[in-house]
Amino acid sequence: MGVTLGALAAQIGAELQGGAPDTVVHAVATLQNAGPGEISFLANKGYRRFLAQTRAAAVIVAPEHAAECPVAALVSGNPYASYARAAALIVPRPPPRSGVHPGAVLEADCEVHDSAWIGPHCIIESGVVIEAGVQLAGGCFVGTGSRIGAHSRLAANVVICHGVTIGQRVSIAPGAVIGGDGFGMANDNGRWLDVPQLGGVRIGDDAEIGANTTIDRGALEDTVLEEGVRLDNQIQVAHNVFIGAHTAIAGCVGISGSARIGRHCMIGGGAGIVGHLEIADGVIITGMTMVTKSITRPGIYSSGVPAQDNESWNRNYARFRQLDRMARRLRALELRLGSGNENN
Amino acid sequence: MGVTLGALAAQIGAELQGGAPDTVVHAVATLQNAGPGEISFLANKGYRRFLAQTRAAAVIVAPEHAAECPVAALVSGNPYASYARAAALIVPRPPPRSGVHPGAVLEADCEVHDSAWIGPHCIIESGVVIEAGVQLAGGCFVGTGSRIGAHSRLAANVVICHGVTIGQRVSIAPGAVIGGDGFGMANDNGRWLDVPQLGGVRIGDDAEIGANTTIDRGALEDTVLEEGVRLDNQIQVAHNVFIGAHTAIAGCVGISGSARIGRHCMIGGGAGIVGHLEIADGVIITGMTMVTKSITRPGIYSSGVPAQDNESWNRNYARFRQLDRMARRLRALELRLGSGNENN
Amino acid sequence: MGVTLGALAAQIGAELQGGAPDTVVHAVATLQNAGPGEISFLANKGYRRFLAQTRAAAVIVAPEHAAECPVAALVSGNPYASYARAAALIVPRPPPRSGVHPGAVLEADCEVHDSAWIGPHCIIESGVVIEAGVQLAGGCFVGTGSRIGAHSRLAANVVICHGVTIGQRVSIAPGAVIGGDGFGMANDNGRWLDVPQLGGVRIGDDAEIGANTTIDRGALEDTVLEEGVRLDNQIQVAHNVFIGAHTAIAGCVGISGSARIGRHCMIGGGAGIVGHLEIADGVIITGMTMVTKSITRPGIYSSGVPAQDNESWNRNYARFRQLDRMARRLRALELRLGSGNENN
């Protein structure tokens, strides 16, 4: 499937500079590997060194790089977003299927729209509603009373437990589990009693959930992801967490129960969020950081510890274990010398 | 389904104060949202501010909060445990199913109790024993020779490999994998040779395993979880780990091979436990802590690093890289001044 | 199935000392539990204390431990590798199956070798190639156009998305997901646009992938694992990561996009690797370390923080938050005293 550069520029919000509008492109590739008929893009400055040698038909670039583009430039104020649109146009998704595979099992009283596709070995329990255009690849489970909004796509072996509501155009990667019981238990003389997990999960429109990510149902009220939330793989979202719209969370993050995360946040891989706290809108948490208290102002927050060579690390860490004592010794010197009037 | 407050009080070990014993309740809800016919509870002091305004029919409270409860109080020395019992009574689990769905595959020589339920698309290999009342939701796999104890429940897409023994009333959440091969390999001139993983997994009665959690089989002897162990989601338990009874482990924890964890421990989310060590009974490990040595005494242990604003973090961490040098400089000052006779 | 010690010694590269070559052994066990007819091994010095009392028929030991072995010794320069070979001989894997279970679903145009086994409830999409001897346990999904190399084994509920190439003799544990979409998105005025993930995944011969591990497909080019790579459980490998041959990665590690990891590396559990960096061959990363910059030389690198008792930890961490200030105060004292001519 080909698109002309002229049509492409119009559709992705870019201006074509230095190329023929009727040149047809049919594929996308990296700056290094693109050839005739292929477009590429420059969004991460680390790859700028490859621009001069590219053989792409055209490159999507920011205005400041247009001059050094050796081929046709599609100039955009947001080259990565323009590239995302271009790639979706040039390499369209396979067309949706419709129907119910004979190897799927549908219980009574579930409602599947004619335009939806239920793949082999899926299980749709009673009271489920599957809206228009939904795509369920094989081996998915949708529990009693759940609803999957129009045009959402569940990859293979996704599990949606009972009482879960998924919005429209949501994408869920293989092996994700939405609506498992939260980790709720009461200690009764040293033994754990289950606390019934009676809430559900609500996921807003256009959200994306990564592979093998888990989102627990609420204890009494729902666990909520607002529209446009992006979760990467291997994330754990505990019961009654709230994640605001358009927040993006990288892989291996764990979020404890009843944490409330704002909108437009970005959380780096491997971070941990303690329960029962609030994170304001627009907060950025860097990788492997542990958030233990509410964060009330936008900004960047960190505690991930960068690697050192092991010998230096061990030497410094040994001192860390003495740090309180070091601080007292420093204070003693200051007092003796009559300096250090800070209140330590 | 309704229960009277009088009956409820008797069954959950609470004393009814200030309410009519024949008031019927039929649901549970939060302090903020409960209305007539619904009970609530106060177990986490962070929610005490909602008590005065609650419209619940009754609230389960500790004795010290009974006086300020504006409605009927169900007074309990352990309100959360009493709530757990109340919720289980008022909102009973759906009744168990029995039988074998025609879409399940049972190999020869497996033994399934008449009162058990084998859901659609399950696979039960030869020699498996499924005891009374067991509930297997769809898409579960139970490998050769494994045994599932009475009234245990496997949610959708759980995998039990061969030679695994599950106790009674065990609950396993979707996507969990019990009995995968341990990470056993020998380096042979730079290449890895598999070390056959010949042990199994034994899980005690009343244990719970979270969604997408993985528990590897032992190398020679079994990986063991004793009764009442609670594992949250996304946990990795390596080969030959032993977890003592009633220990609770939060999400995203990794436990390396042959670690031996005591009874009644609590391990916070994202913690890591190095292999071949022992942790005593009653130990508490806080979130994102790394345990590298045996812990021989009960207590609380930590190394999770709380977040700072990124600028402070970078400044302090830069100094951390100089910490050994700082310690030497401090020592030099002390020596010069004739103080600091500690042995540093 | 029995093997004589003489035959075993020859096949595992060991020298039999102090035992009859025609003694037959038929099982393997630990030093503590082995009895007549069973062999054991000593590879980890922590277990040396059990050697003197062993009742094994023979023990695989390093030369330096042969003298203290109370029973027949199978002396090897690499006892663990010799044990791995011995265990594989004495306890052979169940023979492979062949055929297609009638409960599997094969789309048109897929090619399954006669000697391969496709278990119940598997789904093989169009254009898939399954080579000789491949074993797919139940519930596996193999997406359009993917290829599984000869004698590879997929455990239950493995998902291979479209366009993935798996080498020969690869082993994939239950619940692993290979080829899910990478976490690619462009921010467009506060909303996230999907960046189509158009690359695939290529996994080399003899690799092993752990349970519930996820490996994302590339954005434009492929995510690559070379031959002999070993991944434990619960690992996240992002789009366009490259992992060199024979590198071993322990559980719960997260690797961000486009990271390039060398050959013969070892990465400890819970580590995190930031994206767009390179790690040289032969690097060792210890547990829970965060790698934020390229590592250009072999060696050991660390930042995992060992646990302290909680009181010490809190006291020392409080000082860490003042560390930059402490460093400035130390410098002030040095300047005042005319010492400390280092450039701090």
XYZ file of C-alpha atoms in Angstrom, chain B residues 103 105 107 121-123 125 139 141 157 159 161 175 177 183 185-188 190-196 198 212-214 216 220-221 234-236 254 258 270-272 276 286 288-292 300-308 313 315-317 319-320 323 325-326 329-330 333 336-337, chain C residues 28-30 33 41 44 47 78 80-81 83-85 87-88 91 93 97 101 120-121 138-139 156-157 174 208 211-212 228 230-234 246-250 252 264 266 287-288 304-310 313 317 320-324 326-328 330-331 333-334 337-339 342 344:
142
model
C -14.546 -28.531 26.178
C -9.457 -32.394 27.895
C -6.115 -37.680 29.765
C -10.492 -25.592 27.811
C -8.817 -27.063 30.886
C -6.202 -29.764 30.345
C -2.885 -34.775 32.242
C -7.992 -22.589 30.442
C -3.437 -26.814 32.834
C -5.391 -19.761 32.801
C -0.704 -23.531 34.995
C 3.102 -28.309 35.989
C -2.038 -16.679 35.138
C 2.478 -20.761 37.156
C 16.800 -21.545 36.792
C 22.347 -24.394 34.860
C 26.000 -25.175 34.962
C 28.590 -23.210 33.080
C 30.644 -25.440 30.839
C 31.132 -20.427 28.615
C 28.011 -22.315 27.593
C 25.144 -23.160 29.897
C 24.172 -26.755 30.507
C 20.713 -27.436 31.893
C 20.601 -28.942 35.310
C 17.479 -31.125 35.277
C 13.665 -33.034 39.375
C 0.894 -14.122 37.315
C 3.023 -15.201 40.268
C 5.540 -17.957 39.481
C 9.525 -22.935 40.400
C 16.185 -32.239 43.647
C 13.856 -31.736 46.584
C 3.894 -10.889 40.144
C 6.068 -12.686 42.703
C 8.927 -14.972 41.710
C 11.745 -11.970 44.016
C 17.059 -22.210 48.419
C 9.356 -5.233 45.425
C 11.744 -6.699 47.983
C 14.476 -9.089 46.859
C 20.813 -19.829 50.250
C 9.868 -3.317 54.250
C 12.013 -2.653 47.977
C 14.534 -3.942 50.523
C 17.292 -6.327 49.437
C 18.089 -9.088 51.910
C 21.618 -10.364 51.297
C 11.999 -4.881 60.923
C 14.651 -4.680 58.217
C 14.931 -2.132 55.433
C 16.900 -0.791 52.546
C 14.250 0.684 50.302
C 15.267 4.221 49.397
C 12.516 6.858 49.578
C 12.193 9.349 46.749
C 13.541 12.891 46.891
C 18.708 13.267 44.882
C 23.281 16.188 44.553
C 23.236 13.741 47.436
C 23.937 10.753 45.260
C 28.305 12.805 47.311
C 27.495 9.179 48.016
C 31.499 8.794 50.659
C 36.752 9.572 50.547
C 34.669 11.874 52.759
C 38.890 13.217 55.083
C 36.791 13.425 58.239
C 40.659 16.176 60.417
C 44.924 16.371 63.164
C 42.810 17.832 65.940
C 20.130 -38.535 41.864
C 19.684 -36.890 45.258
C 21.225 -34.418 47.659
C 19.237 -37.697 51.259
C 27.379 -33.985 43.940
C 28.569 -25.328 46.372
C 27.130 -28.042 51.414
C 33.634 -28.966 36.915
C 28.276 -29.009 38.580
C 28.529 -29.455 34.810
C 26.308 -33.432 37.573
C 24.110 -31.746 34.978
C 25.189 -34.345 32.430
C 21.281 -36.163 35.890
C 20.229 -35.899 32.255
C 16.687 -39.239 34.676
C 13.164 -36.455 29.900
C 5.043 -36.780 21.510
C -4.372 -32.921 19.303
C -4.802 -29.438 23.209
C -6.228 -25.937 22.871
C -1.586 -27.110 25.819
C -3.006 -23.649 25.437
C 1.550 -24.567 28.696
C -0.071 -21.238 27.839
C 4.578 -21.423 30.953
C 15.696 -20.591 27.498
C 7.788 -18.453 33.177
C 5.710 -15.311 32.642
C 22.247 -19.844 24.509
C 19.084 -17.811 29.595
C 16.247 -15.752 30.974
C 14.672 -16.614 34.301
C 11.052 -15.875 35.250
C 9.215 -12.540 35.376
C 25.223 -17.130 26.557
C 24.212 -14.230 28.746
C 22.194 -15.309 31.803
C 19.630 -13.059 33.459
C 17.971 -13.841 36.785
C 12.460 -9.916 37.797
C 28.583 -14.016 28.525
C 25.396 -12.344 34.137
C 21.115 -8.075 42.196
C 18.789 -5.049 42.251
C 21.737 -2.986 45.193
C 21.409 -1.780 48.770
C 21.657 -4.465 51.469
C 19.153 -4.427 54.314
C 19.875 -3.004 57.745
C 17.712 -3.126 60.817
C 15.035 -0.546 60.252
C 18.430 2.350 58.159
C 18.996 7.459 55.402
C 21.864 10.675 53.349
C 19.308 13.373 52.665
C 21.787 15.852 54.186
C 24.808 14.382 52.469
C 25.520 17.236 50.113
C 27.593 17.401 55.104
C 30.128 17.395 52.293
C 30.090 21.194 52.175
C 33.438 19.031 55.806
C 35.012 21.116 53.071
C 36.325 22.741 58.065
C 39.172 21.639 55.843
C 42.207 24.356 58.876
C 44.193 24.719 55.695
C 43.929 21.041 54.829
C 41.567 18.027 47.041
C 35.852 19.089 46.139
